[in-house]
Coordinates of C-alpha atoms in Angstrom, one line a residue:
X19 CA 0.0 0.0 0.0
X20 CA 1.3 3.3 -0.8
X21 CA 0.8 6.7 1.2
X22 CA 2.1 10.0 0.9
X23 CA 4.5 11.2 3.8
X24 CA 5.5 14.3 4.2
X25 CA 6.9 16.7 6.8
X26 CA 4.4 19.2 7.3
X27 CA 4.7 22.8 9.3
X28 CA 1.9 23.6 11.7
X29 CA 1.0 27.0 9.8
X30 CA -2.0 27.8 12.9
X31 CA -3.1 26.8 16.7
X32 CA -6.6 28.1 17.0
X33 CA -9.0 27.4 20.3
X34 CA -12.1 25.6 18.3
X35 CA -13.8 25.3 21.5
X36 CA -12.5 24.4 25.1
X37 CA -10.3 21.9 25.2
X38 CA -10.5 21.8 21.4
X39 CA -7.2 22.6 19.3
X40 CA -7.2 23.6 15.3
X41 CA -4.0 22.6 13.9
X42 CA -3.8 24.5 10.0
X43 CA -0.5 22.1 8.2
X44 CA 0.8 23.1 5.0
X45 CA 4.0 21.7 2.8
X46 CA 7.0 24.0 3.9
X47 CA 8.1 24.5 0.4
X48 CA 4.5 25.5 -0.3
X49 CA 3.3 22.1 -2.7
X50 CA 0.4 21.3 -2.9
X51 CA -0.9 18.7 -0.5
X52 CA -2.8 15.2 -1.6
X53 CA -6.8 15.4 -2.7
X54 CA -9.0 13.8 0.2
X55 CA -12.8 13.5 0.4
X56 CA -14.8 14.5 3.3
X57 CA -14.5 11.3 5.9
X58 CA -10.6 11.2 5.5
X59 CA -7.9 10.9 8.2
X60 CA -4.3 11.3 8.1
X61 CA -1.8 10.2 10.6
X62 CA 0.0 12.2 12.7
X63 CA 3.7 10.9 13.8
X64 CA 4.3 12.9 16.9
X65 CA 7.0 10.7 17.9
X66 CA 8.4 7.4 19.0
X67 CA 4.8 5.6 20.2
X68 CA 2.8 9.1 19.5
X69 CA 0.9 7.9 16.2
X70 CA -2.3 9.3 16.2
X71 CA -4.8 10.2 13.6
X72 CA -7.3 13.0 13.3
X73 CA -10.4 13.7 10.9
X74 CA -9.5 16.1 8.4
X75 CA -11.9 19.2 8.8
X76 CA -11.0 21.8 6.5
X77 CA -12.1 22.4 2.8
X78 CA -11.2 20.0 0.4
X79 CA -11.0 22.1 -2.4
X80 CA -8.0 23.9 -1.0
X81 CA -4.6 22.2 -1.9
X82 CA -2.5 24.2 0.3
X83 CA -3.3 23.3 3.7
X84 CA -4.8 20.5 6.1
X85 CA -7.0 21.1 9.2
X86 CA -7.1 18.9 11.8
X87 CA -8.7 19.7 15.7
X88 CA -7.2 17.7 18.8
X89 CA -9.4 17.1 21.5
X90 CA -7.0 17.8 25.0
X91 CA -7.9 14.1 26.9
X92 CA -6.5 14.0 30.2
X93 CA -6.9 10.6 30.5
X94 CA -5.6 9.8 27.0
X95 CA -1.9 8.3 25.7
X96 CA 0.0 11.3 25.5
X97 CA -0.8 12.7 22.2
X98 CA -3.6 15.2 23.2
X99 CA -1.2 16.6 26.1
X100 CA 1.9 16.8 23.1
X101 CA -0.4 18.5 20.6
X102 CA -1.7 20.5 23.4
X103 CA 1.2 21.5 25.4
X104 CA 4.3 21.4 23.2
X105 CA 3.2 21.7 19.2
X106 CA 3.7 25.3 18.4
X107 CA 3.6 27.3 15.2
X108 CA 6.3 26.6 12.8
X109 CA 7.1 23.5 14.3
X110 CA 7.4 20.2 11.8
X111 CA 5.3 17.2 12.2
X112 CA 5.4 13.9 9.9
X113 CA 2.1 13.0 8.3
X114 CA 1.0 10.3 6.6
X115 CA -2.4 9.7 4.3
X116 CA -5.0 10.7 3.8
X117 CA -7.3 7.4 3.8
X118 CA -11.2 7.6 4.1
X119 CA -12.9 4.8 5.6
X120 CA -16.1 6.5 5.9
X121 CA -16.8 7.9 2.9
X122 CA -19.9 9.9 1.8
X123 CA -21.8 7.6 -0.3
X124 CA -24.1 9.9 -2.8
X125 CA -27.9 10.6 -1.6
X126 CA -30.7 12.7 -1.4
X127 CA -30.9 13.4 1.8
X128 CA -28.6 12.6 5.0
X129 CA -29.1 12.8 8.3
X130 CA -25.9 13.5 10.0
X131 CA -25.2 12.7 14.1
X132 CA -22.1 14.0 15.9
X133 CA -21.5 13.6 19.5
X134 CA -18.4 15.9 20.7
X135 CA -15.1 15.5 18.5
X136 CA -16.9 13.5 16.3
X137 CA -18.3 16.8 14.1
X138 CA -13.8 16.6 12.5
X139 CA -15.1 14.6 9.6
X140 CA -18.8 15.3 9.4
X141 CA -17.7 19.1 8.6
X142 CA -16.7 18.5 5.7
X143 CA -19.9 16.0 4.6
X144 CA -22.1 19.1 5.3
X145 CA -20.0 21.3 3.2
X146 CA -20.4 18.7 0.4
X147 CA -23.9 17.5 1.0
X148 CA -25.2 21.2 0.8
X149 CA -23.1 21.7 -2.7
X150 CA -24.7 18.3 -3.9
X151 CA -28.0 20.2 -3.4
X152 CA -29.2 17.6 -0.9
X153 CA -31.3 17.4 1.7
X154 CA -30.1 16.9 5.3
X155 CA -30.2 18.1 8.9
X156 CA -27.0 17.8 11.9
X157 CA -28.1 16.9 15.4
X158 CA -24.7 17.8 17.3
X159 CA -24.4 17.1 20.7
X160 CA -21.8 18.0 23.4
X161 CA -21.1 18.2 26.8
X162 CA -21.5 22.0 26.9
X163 CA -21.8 24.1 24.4
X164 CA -18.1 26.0 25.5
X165 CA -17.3 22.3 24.7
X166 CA -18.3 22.3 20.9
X167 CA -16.2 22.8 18.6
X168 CA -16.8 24.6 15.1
X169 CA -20.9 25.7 16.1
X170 CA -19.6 29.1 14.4
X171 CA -19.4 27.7 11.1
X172 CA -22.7 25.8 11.5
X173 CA -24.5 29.3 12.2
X174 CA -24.2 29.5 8.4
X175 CA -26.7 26.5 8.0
X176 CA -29.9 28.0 10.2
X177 CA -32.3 25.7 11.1
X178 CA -31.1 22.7 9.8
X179 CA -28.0 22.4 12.6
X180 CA -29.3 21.4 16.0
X181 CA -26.8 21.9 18.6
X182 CA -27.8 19.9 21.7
X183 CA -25.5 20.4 24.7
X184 CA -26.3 17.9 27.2
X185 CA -26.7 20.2 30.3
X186 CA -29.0 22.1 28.2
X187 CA -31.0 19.7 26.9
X188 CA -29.7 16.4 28.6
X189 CA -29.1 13.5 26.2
X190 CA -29.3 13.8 22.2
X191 CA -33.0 12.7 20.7
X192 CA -32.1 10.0 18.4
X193 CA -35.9 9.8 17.5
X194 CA -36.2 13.0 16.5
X195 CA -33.8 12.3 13.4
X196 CA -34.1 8.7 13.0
X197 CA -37.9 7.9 13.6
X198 CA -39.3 7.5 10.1
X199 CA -36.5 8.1 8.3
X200 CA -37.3 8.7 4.4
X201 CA -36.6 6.3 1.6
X202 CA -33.2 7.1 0.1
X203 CA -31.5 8.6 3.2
X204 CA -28.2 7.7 4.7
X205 CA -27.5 8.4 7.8
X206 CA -23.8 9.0 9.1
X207 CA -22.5 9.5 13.0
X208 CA -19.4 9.7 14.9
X209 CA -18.6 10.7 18.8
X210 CA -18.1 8.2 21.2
X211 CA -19.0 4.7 21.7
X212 CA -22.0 5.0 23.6
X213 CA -23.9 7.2 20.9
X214 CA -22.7 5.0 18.2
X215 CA -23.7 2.0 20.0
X216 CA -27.3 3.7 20.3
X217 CA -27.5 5.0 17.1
X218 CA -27.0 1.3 15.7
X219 CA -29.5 0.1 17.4
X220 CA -32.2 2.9 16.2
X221 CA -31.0 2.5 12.7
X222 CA -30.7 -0.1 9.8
X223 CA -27.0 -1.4 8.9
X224 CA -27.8 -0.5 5.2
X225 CA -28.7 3.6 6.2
X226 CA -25.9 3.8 8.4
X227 CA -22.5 4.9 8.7
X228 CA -20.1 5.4 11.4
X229 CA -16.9 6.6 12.2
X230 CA -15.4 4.8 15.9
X231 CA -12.3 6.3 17.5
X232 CA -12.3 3.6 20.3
X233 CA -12.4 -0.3 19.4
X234 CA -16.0 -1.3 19.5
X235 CA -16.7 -4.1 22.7
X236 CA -17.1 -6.8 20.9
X237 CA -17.2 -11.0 21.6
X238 CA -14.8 -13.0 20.3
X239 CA -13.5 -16.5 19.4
X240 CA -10.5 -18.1 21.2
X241 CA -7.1 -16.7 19.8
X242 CA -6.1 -20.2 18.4
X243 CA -3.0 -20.4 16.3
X244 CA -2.8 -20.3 12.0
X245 CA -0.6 -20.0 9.2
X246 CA -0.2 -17.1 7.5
X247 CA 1.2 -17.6 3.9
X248 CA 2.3 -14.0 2.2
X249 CA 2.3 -14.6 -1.5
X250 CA 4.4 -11.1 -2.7
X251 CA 7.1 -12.3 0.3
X252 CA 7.0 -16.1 -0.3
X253 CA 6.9 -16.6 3.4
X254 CA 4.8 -18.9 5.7
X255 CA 4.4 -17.7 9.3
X256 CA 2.9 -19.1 12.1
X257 CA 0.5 -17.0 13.9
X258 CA 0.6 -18.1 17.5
X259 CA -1.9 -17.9 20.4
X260 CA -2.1 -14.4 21.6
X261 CA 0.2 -12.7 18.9
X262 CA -1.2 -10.5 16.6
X263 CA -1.3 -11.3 12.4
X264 CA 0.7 -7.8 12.5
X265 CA 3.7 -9.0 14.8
X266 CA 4.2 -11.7 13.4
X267 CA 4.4 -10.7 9.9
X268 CA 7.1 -7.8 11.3
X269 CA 8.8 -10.2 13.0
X270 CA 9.4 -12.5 9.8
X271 CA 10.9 -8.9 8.7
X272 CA 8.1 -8.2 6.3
X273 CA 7.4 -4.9 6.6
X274 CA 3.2 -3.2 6.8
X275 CA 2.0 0.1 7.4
X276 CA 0.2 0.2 10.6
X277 CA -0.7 2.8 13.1
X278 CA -3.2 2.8 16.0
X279 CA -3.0 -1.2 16.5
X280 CA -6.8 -1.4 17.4
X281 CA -8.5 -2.1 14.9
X282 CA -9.8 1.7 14.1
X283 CA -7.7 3.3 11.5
X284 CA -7.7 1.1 8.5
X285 CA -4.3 1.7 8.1
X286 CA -3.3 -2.0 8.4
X287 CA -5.7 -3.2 6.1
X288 CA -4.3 -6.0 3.9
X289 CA -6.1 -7.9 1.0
X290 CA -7.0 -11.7 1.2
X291 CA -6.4 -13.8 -1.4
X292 CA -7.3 -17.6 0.5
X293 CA -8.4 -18.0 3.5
X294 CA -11.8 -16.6 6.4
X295 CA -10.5 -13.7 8.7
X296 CA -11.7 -14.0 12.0
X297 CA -13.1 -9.8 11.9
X298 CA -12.1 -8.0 15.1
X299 CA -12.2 -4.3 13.4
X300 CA -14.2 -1.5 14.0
X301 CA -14.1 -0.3 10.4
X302 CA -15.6 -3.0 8.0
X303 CA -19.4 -2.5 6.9
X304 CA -21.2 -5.7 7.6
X305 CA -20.9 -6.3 3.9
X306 CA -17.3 -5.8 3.8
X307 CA -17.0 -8.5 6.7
X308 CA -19.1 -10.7 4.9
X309 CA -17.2 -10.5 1.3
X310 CA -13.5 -11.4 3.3
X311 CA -12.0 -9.6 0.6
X312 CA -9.5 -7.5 3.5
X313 CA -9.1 -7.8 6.8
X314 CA -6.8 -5.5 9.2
X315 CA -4.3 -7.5 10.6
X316 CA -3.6 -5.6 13.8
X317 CA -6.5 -7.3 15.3
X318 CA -8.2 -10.0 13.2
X319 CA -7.4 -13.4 13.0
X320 CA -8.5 -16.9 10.8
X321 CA -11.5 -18.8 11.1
X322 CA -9.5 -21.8 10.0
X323 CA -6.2 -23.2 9.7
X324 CA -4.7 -21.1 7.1
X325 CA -4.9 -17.7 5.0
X326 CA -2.9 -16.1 1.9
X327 CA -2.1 -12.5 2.3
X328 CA -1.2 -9.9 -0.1
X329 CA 2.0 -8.9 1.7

């Protein structure tokens, strides 16, 4: 898989909301930076074991610079604090991307849910929903509304932006924008777990999209041993109990592109050319599990004794 890489220059810090950071990255020679379509991350090297990756949330149409916003987590890994407390203006960061696992799919109308950070990548979809001349509506929701970021920009879109802080209005009405639901719309959400967990329960797997930036709970098999065979490398490796498809192809020096090592970036993602994976992502569409054409190897495994990789 190929990416573009490139040292970028943080060209802006901006206060989006409390506890919110805009980052504005450009090329430091001025080129112009890859095309990316609303949905689209890039990854962020901030250093050794500070990968990260953050929604891109600027206009797509403008080559020159990327805009990214970093929620401050006190309880994260250390890349919020970094970003937060020592990224400054003119400083260089690595990047790497853009990929876009949650695309917007073309439709008449949309119905669009963002629970706190989550409104990075839906932005953009609003942006290019409204130039589509489509129908849709944004029920944001936050803790406060100090705590939402961007609800300056959605002032532009009058009544068809709800902004729901929760100790205003307590917990975001999912009825409101997913009870009868007309034919033809799609519906796309990202925030944390807990809304996308109740949002896919509301809504059909065929209407809905979502973004996760936490691993989804979900039950799993027993992590019995397989062989991987890797048909570019002409290696055979043994994927034992408890190691990931990931190590163990690194360790039989092959080397992947991989980032957050849960199953939530799609960086990893590697086709299959024999073989069932086991699915442990929180990426793949139900349809995209079923078919077993990829898998991402950080987390998923082999429902039998054997698969053939693309690697």
């Amino acid at each position: 898989m190929t990416s573009y890489e490139a040292e970028l220059v943080v060209d802006r810090r901006e206060s989006a909301a409390d506890g919110v950071l805009a980052l504005t990255l450009r090329h430091p020679l001025g080129e112009p930076l890859p095309v990316w379509e609303p949905g689209a991350h890039i990854d962020v090297l901030l250093g050794p074991g500070l990968e990260r990756q953050y929604s891109l949330c600027g206009d797509p149409a403008d080559r020159g610079v990327w805009r990214i916003a970093v929620l401050r987590e006190p309880d994260g890994r250390g890349g919020s604090a970094y970003v937060h407390g020592e990224l400054r203006e003119g400083d260089k960061v690595r990047v790497r991307g853009p990929r876009n696992h949650f695309a917007l799919e073309p439709a008449p109308r949309y119905r669009f849910i963002a629970g706190g950070i989550g409104i990075t990548p839906i932005l953009p979809m609003l942006a290019a929903a409204e130039a589509a001349g489509a129908e849709w509506t944004l029920l944001y929701g936050g803790r406060t509304r100090g705590s939402m970021a961007f609800t300056d920009e959605l002032d532009a879109y009058g009544d068809r932006v709800t902004i729901a802080p929760q100790d205003e209005t307590g917990l975001l009405d999912l009825g409101s924008v997913l009870d009868d639901v007309p034919e033809g719309t799609l519906v796309y959400c990202c925030g944390p777990g807990p809304l996308l967990d109740a949002v896919e329960a509301r809504c059909p797997g065929g209407l809905l999209h979502v973004e996760r930036f936490q691993p989804k709970e979900q039950e799993t098999g027993p992590d019995t041993a397989f062989e991987v065979e890797l048909s570019r490398s002409g290696k055979t490796v043994t994927v034992a109990e408890g190691v990931s498809v990931l190590d163990a192809v690194r360790s039989a020096g092959v080397e992947v592109l991989y980032s957050c090592t849960e199953g939530t970036c799609g960086t990893c993602e590697t086709d299959v050319l024999e073989g069932t994976p086991d699915h442990r992502d929180s990426v793949l569409t139900d349809e995209e599990r079923e078919a077993g054409e990829t898998m991402m190897i950080c987390v998923s495994r082999c429902r039998g004794p054997r698969l053939v990789l693309d690697l």
